[in-house]
Structure formats: structure tokens, C-alpha cells
CSV table of C-alpha atoms in Angstrom, one decimal:
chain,number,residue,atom,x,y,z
A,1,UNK,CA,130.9,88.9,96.2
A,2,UNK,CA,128.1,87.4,94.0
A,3,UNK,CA,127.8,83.7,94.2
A,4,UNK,CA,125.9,83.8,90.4
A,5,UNK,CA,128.3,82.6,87.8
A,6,UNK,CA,130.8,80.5,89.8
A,7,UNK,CA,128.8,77.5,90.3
A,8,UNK,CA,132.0,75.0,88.9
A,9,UNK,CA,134.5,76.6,91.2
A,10,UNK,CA,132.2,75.6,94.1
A,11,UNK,CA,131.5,72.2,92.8
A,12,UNK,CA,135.6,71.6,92.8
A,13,UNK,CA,136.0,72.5,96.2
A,14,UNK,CA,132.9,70.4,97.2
A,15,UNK,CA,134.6,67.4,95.7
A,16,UNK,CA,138.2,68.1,97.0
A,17,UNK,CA,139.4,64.8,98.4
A,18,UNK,CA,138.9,64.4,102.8
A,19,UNK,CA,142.6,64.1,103.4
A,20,UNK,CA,143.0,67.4,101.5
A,21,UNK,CA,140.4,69.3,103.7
A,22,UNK,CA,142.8,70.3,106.3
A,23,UNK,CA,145.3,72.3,104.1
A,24,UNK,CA,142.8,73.5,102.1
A,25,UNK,CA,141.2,75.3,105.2
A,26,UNK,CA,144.6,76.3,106.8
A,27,UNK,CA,145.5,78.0,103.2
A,28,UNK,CA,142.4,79.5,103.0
A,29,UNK,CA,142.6,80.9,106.1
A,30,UNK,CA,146.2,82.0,105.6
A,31,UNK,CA,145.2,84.0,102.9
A,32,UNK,CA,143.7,87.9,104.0
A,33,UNK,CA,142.6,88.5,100.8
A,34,UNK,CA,140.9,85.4,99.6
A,35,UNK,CA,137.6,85.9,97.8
A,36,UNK,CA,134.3,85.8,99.5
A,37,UNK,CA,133.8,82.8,97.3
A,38,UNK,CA,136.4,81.1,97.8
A,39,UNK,CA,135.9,81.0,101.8
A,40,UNK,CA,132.2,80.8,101.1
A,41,UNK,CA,133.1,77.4,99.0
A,42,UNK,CA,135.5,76.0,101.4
A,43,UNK,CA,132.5,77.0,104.2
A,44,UNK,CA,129.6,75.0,102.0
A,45,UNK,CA,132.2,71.8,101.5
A,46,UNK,CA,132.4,71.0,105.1
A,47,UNK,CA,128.8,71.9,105.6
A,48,UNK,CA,126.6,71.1,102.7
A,49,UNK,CA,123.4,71.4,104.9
A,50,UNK,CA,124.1,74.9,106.0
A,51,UNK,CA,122.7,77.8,103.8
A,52,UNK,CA,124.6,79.8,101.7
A,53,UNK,CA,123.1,82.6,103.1
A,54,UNK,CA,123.6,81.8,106.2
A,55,UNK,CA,127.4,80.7,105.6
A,56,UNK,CA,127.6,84.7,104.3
A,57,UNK,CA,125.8,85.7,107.3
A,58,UNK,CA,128.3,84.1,109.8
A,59,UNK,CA,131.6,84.7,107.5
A,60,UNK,CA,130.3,88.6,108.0
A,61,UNK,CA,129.7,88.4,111.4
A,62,UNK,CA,133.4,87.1,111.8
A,63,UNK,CA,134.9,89.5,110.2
A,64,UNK,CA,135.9,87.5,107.3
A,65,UNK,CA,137.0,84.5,109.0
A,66,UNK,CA,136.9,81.0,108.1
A,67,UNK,CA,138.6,79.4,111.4
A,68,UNK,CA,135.9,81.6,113.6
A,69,UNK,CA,133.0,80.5,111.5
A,70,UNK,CA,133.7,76.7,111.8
A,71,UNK,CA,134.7,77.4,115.9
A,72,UNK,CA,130.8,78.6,116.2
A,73,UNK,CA,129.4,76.1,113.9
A,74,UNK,CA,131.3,73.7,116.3
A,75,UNK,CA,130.3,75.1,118.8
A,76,UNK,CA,126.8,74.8,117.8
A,77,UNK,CA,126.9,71.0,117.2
A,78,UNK,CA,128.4,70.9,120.6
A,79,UNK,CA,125.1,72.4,122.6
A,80,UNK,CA,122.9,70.0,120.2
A,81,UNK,CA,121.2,72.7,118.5
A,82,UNK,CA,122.1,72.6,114.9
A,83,UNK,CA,118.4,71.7,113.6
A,84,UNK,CA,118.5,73.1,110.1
A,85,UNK,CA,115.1,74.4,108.7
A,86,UNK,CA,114.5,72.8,104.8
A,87,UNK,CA,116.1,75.5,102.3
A,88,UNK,CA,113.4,75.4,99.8
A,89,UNK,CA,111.0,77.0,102.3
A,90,UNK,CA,110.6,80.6,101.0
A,91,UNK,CA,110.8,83.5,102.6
A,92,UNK,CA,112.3,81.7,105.7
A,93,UNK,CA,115.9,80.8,107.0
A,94,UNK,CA,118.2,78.9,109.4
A,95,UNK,CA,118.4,81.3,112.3
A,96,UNK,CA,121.6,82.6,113.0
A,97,UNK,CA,121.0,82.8,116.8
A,98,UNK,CA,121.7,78.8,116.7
A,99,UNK,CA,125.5,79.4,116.0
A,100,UNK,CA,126.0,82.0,119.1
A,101,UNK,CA,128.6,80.7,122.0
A,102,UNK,CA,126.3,82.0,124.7
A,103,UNK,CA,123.0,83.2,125.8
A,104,UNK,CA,123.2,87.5,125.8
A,105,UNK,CA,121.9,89.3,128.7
A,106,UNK,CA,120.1,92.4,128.3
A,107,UNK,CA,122.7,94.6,129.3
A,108,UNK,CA,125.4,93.0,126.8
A,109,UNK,CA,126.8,95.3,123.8
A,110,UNK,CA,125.5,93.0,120.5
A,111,UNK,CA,127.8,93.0,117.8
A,112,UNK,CA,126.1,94.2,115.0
A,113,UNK,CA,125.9,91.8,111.6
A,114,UNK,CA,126.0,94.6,109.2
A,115,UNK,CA,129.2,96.7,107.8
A,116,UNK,CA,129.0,99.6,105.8
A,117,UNK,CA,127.7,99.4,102.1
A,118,UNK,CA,126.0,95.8,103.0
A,119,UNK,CA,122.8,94.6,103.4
A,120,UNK,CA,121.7,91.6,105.6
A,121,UNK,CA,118.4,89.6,104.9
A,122,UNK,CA,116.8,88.5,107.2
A,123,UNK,CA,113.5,86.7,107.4
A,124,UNK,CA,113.5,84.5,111.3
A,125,UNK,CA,111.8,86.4,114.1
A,126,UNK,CA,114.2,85.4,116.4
A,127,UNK,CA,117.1,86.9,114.4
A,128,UNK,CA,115.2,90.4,113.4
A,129,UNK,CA,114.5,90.9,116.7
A,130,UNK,CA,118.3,90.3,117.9
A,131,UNK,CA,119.1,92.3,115.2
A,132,UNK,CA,116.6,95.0,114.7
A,133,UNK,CA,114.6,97.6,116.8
A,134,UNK,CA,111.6,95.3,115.2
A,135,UNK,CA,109.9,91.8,116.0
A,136,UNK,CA,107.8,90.5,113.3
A,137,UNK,CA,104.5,87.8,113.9
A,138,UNK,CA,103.9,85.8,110.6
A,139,UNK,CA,100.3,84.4,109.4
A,140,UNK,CA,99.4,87.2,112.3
A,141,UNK,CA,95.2,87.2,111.6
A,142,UNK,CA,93.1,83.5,110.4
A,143,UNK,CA,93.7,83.8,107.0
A,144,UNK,CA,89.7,84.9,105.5
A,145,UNK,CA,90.1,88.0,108.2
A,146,UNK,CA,93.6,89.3,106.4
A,147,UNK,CA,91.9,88.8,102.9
A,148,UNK,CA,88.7,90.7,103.9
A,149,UNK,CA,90.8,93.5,105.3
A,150,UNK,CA,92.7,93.6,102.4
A,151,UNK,CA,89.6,93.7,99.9
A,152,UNK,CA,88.4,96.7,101.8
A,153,UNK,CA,91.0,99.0,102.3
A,154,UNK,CA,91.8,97.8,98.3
A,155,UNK,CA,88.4,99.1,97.4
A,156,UNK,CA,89.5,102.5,100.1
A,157,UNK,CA,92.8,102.8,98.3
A,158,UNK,CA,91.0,104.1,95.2
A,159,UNK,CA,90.5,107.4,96.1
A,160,UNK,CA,93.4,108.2,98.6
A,161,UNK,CA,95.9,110.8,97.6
A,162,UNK,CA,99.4,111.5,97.6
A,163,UNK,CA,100.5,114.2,99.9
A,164,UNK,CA,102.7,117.3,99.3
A,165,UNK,CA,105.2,118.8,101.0
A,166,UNK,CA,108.2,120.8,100.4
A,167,UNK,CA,111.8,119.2,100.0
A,168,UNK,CA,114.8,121.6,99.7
A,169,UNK,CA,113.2,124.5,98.9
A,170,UNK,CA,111.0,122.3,96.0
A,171,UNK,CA,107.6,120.7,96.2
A,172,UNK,CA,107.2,117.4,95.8
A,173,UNK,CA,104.9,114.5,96.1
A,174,UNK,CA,104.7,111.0,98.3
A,175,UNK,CA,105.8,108.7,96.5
A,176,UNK,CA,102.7,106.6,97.2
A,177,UNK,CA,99.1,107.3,97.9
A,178,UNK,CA,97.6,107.2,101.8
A,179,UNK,CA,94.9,107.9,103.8
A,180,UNK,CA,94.5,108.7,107.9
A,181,UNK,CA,92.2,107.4,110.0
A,182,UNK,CA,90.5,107.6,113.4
A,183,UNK,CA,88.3,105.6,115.8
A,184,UNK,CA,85.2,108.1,116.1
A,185,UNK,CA,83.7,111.1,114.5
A,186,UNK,CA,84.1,113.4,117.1
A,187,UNK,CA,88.1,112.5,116.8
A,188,UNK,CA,88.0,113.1,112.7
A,189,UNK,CA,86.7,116.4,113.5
A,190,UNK,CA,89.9,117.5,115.7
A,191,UNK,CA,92.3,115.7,113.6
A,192,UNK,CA,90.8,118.7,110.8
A,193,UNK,CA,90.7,121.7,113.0
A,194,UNK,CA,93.4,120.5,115.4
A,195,UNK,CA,96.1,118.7,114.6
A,196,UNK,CA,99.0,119.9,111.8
A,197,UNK,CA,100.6,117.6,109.6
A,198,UNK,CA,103.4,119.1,107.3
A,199,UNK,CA,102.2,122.6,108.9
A,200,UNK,CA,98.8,121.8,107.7
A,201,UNK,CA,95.7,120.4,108.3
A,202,UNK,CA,94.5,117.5,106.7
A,203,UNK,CA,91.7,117.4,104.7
A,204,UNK,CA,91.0,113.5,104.4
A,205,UNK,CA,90.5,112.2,107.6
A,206,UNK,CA,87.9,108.9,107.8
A,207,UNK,CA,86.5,106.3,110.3
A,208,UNK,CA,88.5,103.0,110.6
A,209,UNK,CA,86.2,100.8,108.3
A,210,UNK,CA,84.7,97.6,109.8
A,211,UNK,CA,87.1,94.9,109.1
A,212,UNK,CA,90.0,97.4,110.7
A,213,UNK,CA,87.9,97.7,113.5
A,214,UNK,CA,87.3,94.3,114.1
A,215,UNK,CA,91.1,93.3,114.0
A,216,UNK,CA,91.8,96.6,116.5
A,217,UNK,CA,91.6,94.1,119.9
A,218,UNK,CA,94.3,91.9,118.4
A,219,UNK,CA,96.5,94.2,116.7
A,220,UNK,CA,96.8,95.5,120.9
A,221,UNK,CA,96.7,92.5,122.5
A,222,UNK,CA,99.9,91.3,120.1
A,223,UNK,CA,101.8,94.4,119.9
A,224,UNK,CA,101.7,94.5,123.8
A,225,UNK,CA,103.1,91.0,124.0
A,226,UNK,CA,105.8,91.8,121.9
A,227,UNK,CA,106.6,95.2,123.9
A,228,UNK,CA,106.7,93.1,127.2
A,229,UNK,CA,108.6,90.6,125.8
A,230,UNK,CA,111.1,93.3,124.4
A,231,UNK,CA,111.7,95.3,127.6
A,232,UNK,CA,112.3,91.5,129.3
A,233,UNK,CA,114.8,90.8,126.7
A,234,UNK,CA,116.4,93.4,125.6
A,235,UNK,CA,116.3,96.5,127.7
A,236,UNK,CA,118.5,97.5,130.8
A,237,UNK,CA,117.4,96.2,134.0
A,238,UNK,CA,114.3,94.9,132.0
A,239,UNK,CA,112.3,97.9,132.2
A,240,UNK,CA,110.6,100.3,129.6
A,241,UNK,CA,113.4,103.0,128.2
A,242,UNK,CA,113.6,106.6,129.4
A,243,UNK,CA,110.1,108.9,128.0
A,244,UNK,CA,108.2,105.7,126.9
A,245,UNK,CA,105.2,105.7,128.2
A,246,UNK,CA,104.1,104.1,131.2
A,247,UNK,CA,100.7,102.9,130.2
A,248,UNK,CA,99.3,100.1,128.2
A,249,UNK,CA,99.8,100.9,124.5
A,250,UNK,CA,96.3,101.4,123.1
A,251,UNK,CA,96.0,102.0,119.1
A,252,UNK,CA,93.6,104.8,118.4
A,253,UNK,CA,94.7,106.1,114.7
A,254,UNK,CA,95.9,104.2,111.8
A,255,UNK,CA,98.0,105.4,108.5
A,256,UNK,CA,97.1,103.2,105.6
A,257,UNK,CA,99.0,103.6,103.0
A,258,UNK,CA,99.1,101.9,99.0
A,259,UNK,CA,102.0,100.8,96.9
A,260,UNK,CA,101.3,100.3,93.6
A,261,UNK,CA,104.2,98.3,91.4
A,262,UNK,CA,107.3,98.2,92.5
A,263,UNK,CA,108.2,101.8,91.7
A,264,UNK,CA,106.1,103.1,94.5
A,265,UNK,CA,108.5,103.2,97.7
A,266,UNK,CA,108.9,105.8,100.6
A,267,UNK,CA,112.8,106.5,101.0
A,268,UNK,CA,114.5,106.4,104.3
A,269,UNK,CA,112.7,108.1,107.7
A,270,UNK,CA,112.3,108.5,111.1
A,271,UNK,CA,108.1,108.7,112.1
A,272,UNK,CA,106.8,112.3,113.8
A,273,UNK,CA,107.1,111.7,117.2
A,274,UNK,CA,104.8,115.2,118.0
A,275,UNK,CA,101.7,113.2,118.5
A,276,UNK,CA,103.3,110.2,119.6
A,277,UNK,CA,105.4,111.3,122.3
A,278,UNK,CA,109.1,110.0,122.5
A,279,UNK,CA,109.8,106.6,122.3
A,280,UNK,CA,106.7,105.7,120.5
A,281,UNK,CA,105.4,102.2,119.4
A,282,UNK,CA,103.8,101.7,116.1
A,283,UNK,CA,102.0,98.2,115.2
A,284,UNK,CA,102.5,97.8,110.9
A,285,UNK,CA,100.1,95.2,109.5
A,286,UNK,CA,101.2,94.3,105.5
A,287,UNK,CA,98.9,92.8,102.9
A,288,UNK,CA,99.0,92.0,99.5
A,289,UNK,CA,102.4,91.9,97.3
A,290,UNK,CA,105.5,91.1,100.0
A,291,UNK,CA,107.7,94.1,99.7
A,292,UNK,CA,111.3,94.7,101.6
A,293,UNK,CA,111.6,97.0,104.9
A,294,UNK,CA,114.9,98.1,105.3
A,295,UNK,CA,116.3,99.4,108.5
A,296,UNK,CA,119.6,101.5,109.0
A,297,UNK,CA,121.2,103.0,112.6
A,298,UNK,CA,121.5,107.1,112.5
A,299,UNK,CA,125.2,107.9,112.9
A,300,UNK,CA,125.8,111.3,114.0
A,301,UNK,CA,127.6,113.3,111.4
A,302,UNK,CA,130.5,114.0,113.4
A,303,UNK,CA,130.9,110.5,115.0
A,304,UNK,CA,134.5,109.6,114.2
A,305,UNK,CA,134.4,106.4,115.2
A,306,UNK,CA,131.9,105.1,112.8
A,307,UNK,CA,130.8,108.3,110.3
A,308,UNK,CA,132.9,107.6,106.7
A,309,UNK,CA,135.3,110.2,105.3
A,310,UNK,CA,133.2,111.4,102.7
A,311,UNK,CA,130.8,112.8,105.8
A,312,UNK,CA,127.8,109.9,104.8
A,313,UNK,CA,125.8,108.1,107.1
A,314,UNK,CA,123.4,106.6,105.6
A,315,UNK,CA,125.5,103.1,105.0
A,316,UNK,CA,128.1,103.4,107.7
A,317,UNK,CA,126.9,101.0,109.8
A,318,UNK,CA,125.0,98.9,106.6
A,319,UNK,CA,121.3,98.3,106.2
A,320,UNK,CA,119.2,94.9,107.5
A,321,UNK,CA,116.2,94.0,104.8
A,322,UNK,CA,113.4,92.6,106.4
A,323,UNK,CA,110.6,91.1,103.9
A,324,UNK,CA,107.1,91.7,105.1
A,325,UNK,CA,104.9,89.2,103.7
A,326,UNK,CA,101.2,89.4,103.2
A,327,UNK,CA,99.3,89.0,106.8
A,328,UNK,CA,102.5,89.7,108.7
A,329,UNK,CA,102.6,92.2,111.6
A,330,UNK,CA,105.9,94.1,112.6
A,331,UNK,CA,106.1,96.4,115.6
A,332,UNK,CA,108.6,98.4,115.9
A,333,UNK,CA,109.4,99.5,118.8
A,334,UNK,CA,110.7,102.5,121.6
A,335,UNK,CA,114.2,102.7,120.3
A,336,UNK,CA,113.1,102.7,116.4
A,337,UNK,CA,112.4,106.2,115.8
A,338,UNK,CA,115.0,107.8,117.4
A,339,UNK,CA,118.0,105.8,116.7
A,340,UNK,CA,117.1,104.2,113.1
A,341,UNK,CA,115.6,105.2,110.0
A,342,UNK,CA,113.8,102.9,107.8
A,343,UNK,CA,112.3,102.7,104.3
A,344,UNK,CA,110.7,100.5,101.7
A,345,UNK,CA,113.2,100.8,98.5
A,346,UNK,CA,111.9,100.4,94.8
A,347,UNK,CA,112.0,97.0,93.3
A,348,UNK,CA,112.1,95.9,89.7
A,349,UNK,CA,110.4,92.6,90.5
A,350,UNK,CA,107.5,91.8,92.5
A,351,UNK,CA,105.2,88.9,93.0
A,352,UNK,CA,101.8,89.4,92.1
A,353,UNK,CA,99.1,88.8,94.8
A,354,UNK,CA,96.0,86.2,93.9
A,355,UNK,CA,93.9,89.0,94.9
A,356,UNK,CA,95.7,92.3,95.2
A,357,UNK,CA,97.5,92.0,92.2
A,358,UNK,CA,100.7,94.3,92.1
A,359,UNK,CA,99.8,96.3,95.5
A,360,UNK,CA,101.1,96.3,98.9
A,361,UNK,CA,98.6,97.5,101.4
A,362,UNK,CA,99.8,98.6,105.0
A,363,UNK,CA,98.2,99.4,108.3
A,364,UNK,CA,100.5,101.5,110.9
A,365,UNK,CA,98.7,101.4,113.8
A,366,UNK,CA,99.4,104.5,116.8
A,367,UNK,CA,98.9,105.3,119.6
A,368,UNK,CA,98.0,109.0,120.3
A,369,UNK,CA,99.3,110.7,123.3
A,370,UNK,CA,96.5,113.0,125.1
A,371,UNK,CA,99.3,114.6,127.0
A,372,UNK,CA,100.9,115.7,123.3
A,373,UNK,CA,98.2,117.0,122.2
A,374,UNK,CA,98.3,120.0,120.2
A,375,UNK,CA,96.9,122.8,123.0
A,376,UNK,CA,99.9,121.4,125.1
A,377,UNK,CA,102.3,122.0,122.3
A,378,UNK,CA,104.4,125.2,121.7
A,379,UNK,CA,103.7,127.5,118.8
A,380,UNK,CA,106.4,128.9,116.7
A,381,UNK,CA,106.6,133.3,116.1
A,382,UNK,CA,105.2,132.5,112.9
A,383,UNK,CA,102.0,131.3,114.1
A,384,UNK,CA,102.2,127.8,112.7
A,385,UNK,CA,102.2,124.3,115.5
A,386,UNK,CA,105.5,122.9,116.4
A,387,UNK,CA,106.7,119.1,115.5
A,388,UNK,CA,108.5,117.3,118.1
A,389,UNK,CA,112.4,115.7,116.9
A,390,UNK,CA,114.9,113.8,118.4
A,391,UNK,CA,118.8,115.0,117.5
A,392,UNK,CA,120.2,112.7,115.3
A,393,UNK,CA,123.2,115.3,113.4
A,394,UNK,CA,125.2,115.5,116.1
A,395,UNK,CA,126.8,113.2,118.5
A,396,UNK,CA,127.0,116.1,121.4
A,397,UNK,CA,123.9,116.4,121.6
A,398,UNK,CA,122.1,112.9,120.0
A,399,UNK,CA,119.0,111.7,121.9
A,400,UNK,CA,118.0,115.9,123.1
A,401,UNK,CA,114.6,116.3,121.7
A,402,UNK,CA,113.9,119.3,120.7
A,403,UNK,CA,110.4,121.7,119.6
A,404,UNK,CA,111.1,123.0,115.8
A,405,UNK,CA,109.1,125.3,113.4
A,406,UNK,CA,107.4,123.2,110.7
A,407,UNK,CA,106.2,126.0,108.6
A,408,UNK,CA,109.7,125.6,106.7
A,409,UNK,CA,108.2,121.9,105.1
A,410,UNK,CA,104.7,123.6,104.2
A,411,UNK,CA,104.5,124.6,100.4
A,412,UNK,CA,103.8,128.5,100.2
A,413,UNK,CA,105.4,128.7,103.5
A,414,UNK,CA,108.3,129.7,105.6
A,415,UNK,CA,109.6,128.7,108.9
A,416,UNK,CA,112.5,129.2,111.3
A,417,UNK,CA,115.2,127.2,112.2
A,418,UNK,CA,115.1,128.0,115.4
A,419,UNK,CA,114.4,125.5,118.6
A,420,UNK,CA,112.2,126.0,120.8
A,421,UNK,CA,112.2,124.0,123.6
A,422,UNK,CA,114.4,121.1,124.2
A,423,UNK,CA,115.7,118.0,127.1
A,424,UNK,CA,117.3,115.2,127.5
């Protein structure tokens, strides 16, 4: 599908004669297996000011058709809002939500943009959050309060650690280093005597340094606004989903964690909900190198509908790339960690920051439940704390959260299978 290496075939159809437009498009069009490039070409000759990207992005979302593309480009001149955003701005693109026929209500199925085995970039707000359980706020904090937070939690980031944990009956390590911390030092002393992670308890818990306490008040204050204008927008009836919780979301523990190069990366995941509670909400602040977020729907094994023959969900429904550039803040929200996964994938190329250098530095920021604490938490036979888990395998029984054994994950240690608890 590459565009690279067929700049003369594009030129040729740029300069095909007016008269010969028509036929060119009705052949084009005619033809079920024409190349991606070639409908791509025929696309970028009647609309030179349009993205490529965005001509891909449309030609995907229409299945592959070139008469559907140019009836909601049409469309769009129509309602007078075909503004196109300069293509040398980087990192940025023409929103796709221009070329929709109609405003969508929050009750109305969205046709999804991806198809298995494809990625979609995308770098507008407005089309990540039509398009993803996230929103995204660029050039979130004044610009000497991101660099100071980034210079301290560099100087941090020198002694975190990697943590371990067992994978398929092997131990293995984080692919990149982190650190936990907490608002008070009463709280750091639970989190070492209280609270399990991976079965166990953690042995590096800190104070939020000043510069992350001083950016606490608006790391709140903009995650709220983005969870109110999310439940007006997007969910049913405009209210918050089933188990999120009712209160104000209030950040009172944050994950930092360091990516060093481009090989550093965290594959794909779904956040422990045990302390969370279900349908958490987690504020991520990025700083230093830009690195790619990628976001994928969880298809039940046994979906027929959508699951591929070989049994493999992890591209059946495609994956959206999100780039997260220094001082941006993505929240993702109540519907992210049960029904996606998401990950940030190895790169051979990375732009050096003027003062990180080839690190990414990120803040998730979390709000801890007191009702999930652990003393109101089930304990397995074995002795060893329970972790809370949404079903994701099966479709019978997807969205049932269930209380599980997480002794099974801790090296020098073994758990059961079995669940202990579970609803709907």
C-alpha cells in the first residue's frame, strides 16, 4: 500500500487532462481490485489540498471506495467546513470529523476506522477522541513548569528499577525502569505493608516530588473536564458508565515510568483495576522524546463475528497510533481498561529531546479507591491478596469481573486459577 517509490505514477494522474477526469474516476471505480495507489492518486488529483493521509484515512473508512470518498468530501464543501490545516505542521492533521455527513448522537454505533492488520494515525483531539477510549490536551502545562518537571523526575529516573515478574512459567523483567509514588508518608508506609503488586509488596515507594505536586491541582482540574465532557458526548443517556465511580476523580498516586532509546517499550495491556475499582480513569502526562501509544479493542476469543480464523485477536479489529508529544496529557478513560489494551511499541528512530535527550518520561496519574482497599479485598487459600480482572476471553461472559489468585505471576510462587468472586 506504500505510497514511497511511486511518486511518477501520481504525478501522471495529477496532470491527466479535465475532460478526462470523469472516466478516469468511473474506471477507477469500476475496478474492485485497483491499487491503493491508484485510487489514492486519482483521490489527490481532484483534491490536491487534502492530505495523503487523510485521503487513506477516508478511502479506509469507505471501505475502499473512491465514489463514497468524494460523496463526503462533497458533502463537506457543501456544510462550508472544509478548512484545511497547513500540511507541513508536524505532528498535526486535517481532522477527519470535517468529512462526516452528520453530527453523531451518543447513543449512535461509530463505525470504526480501523480493519484488521492496519494501523491508523492519528494526531487531532477531536478525531482520537471519536475514535479512541482517550482525549488528549496538547501544550497541557506553561512551558518552564513541563521542563522543570521533566528535569526532576530525569534526575529521579536514575535510580528507579525494573520490576520482575513471572511470564509463562519464566521470569522476566519490565522492559523499562519505574518508580510508584504517593501523596504522604503515612500512605508510603501502607503501600509497603499493605498493598500487593505482582503478589508482592513493593519496596520503592516515594513522596511525589515538588514540581509533581505542584502540577497535582491541574492534572484534576483537566482530567475532570475531559471526563464530563466525555460522559456528555459519548455515553448513553449522558451519564457515567455502570461501576464508575460517582465522585469527583481525585489523583492520589502516580506511576512514573522511563524509556530509554527506542528499544525500551511496554507491550500491549490492560491497567490492574484492584485498586482502582472498575471503570477507572487514569490521567498520563508525557515528557521528553514523543513516542507512539497504540490502542487496540479486546475481541473475545470465540467472537465469530469479528475473531480471525487463526484464533488471534490482537489485530482483528486493527490498532489506532496516537503520538504523545512532550507536555501532552492523555486521559484515558472508564471504557479503556476493560474493553482495549494499549502499549507503547519499540521504535528504530526517535527524535532526541533538547534536554532529555533520548528519554520519554511519563506520569500516570490514579486515583485510589478507599472502598478497594486491600482489608476489603478477598484472599486466595494460598494466603496471597487477590487482583481484581474484567473478562475479556470470552464473549459469554465479557465485562463479568471477577477476584483471581495472583500468586501464579509472583516469581518463587504458585497460585490457582480459580475465581473467587465475580458480577456483572
Amino acid at each position: 500500500m506504500g505510497l514511497v517509490g511511486r511518486p511518477q505514477r501520481l504525478e501522471q494522474v495529477k496532470e491527466t487532462d479535465v475532460n478526462d477526469r470523469a472516466a478516469l474516476i468511473e474506471r477507477t471505480c469500476d475496478e474492485e481490485e485497483s491499487s491503493t495507489d491508484l485510487k489514492l492518486a486519482t483521490l489527490a488529483s481532484l483534491h490536491p489540498n487534502i492530505d495523503l493521509a487523510v485521503l487513506l484515512d477516508l478511502l479506509i473508512t469507505a471501505n475502499g471506495s473512491v465514489e463514497q470518498v468524494l460523496e463526503d468530501i462533497g458533502s463537506s464543501n457543501t456544510r462550508g467546513s472544509s478548512k484545511k490545516r497547513s500540511s507541513t505542521s508536524i505532528g498535526y492533521q486535517t481532522s477527519l470529523s470535517s468529512f462526516r455527513k452528520s453530527p453523531e448522537s451518543p447513543t449512535s454505533k461509530r463505525r470504526a476506522l480501523t480493519r484488521r492488520g492496519q494501523v491508523l494515525h492519528l494526531y487531532s483531539p477531536e478525531d482520537i477522541a471519536n475514535n479512541t477510549p482517550c482525549s488528549i490536551v496538547h501544550n497541557f502545562l506553561p512551558p518552564h513548569e513541563a521542563d522543570d518537571l521533566l528535569r526532576e523526575l530525569l534526575n529521579e529516573a536514575t535510580t528507579f528499577e525494573r520490576q520482575s515478574f513471572k511470564l509463562f512459567d519464566n521470569v522476566v523483567q519490565s522492559p523499562h525502569s519505574a518508580c510508584f509514588y504517593v501523596e504522604s508518608l503515612e500512605e508510603q508506609k501502607r503501600q509497603k505493608t499493605e498493598y500487593l503488586y505482582e503478589g508482592s509488596y513493593l519496596s520503592d515507594v516515594r513522596q511525589i516530588t515538588p514540581q509533581m505536586r505542584k502540577v497535582f491541582a491541574k492534572v484534576e482540574s483537566a482530567v475532570n473536564d475531559e471526563i464530563a465532557k466525555r460522559i456528555r458526548y459519548f455515553y448513553p443517556e449522558a451519564k457515567k458508565l455502570k461501576y464508575q465511580s460517582p465522585r469527583k476523580w481525585t489523583p492520589n498516586a502516580a506511576f512514573v515510568n522511563c524509556y530509554k532509546g527506542g528499544g525500551e517499550s511496554v507491550g500491549y495491556h490492560s491497567d490492574q483495576l484492584t485498586y482502582l475499582g472498575p471503570r477507572a480513569v487514569i490521567g498520563s502526562i508525557s515528557l521528553g522524546v514523543a513516542r507512539d501509544f497504540r490502542v487496540r479493542k479486546v475481541v473475545a476469543r470465540d467472537d465469530e463475528d469479528i475473531a480471525s480464523p487463526n484464533n488471534s485477536r490482537a489485530d482483528a479489529e486493527g490498532q489506532v497510533a496516537i503520538r504523545l508529544p512532550h507536555n501532552s496529557l492523555l486521559v484515558m478513560h472508564a471504557e479503556m481498561q476493560e474493553e482495549f489494551k494499549h502499549s507503547v511499541p519499540p521504535t528504530p528512530v526517535i527524535d532526541p529531546h533538547p534536554i532529555a535527550g533520548n528519554k520519554r518520561i511519563n506520569i500516570t496519574y490514579r486515583h485510589y479507591r478507599d472502598s478497594f482497599h486491600p482489608k476489603h479485598s478477598p484472599r486466595c487459600k494460598c494466603g496471597v491478596g487477590t487482583v481484581l480482572r474484567c473478562v475479556q476471553r470470552k464473549k459469554v461472559n465479557k465485562g463479568r469481573y471477577i477476584w483471581m489468585c495472583h500468586a501464579g505471576n509472583t516469581p518463587g510462587k504458585e497460585g490457582y486459577d480459580l475465581a473467587l468472586d465475580s458480577r456483572r
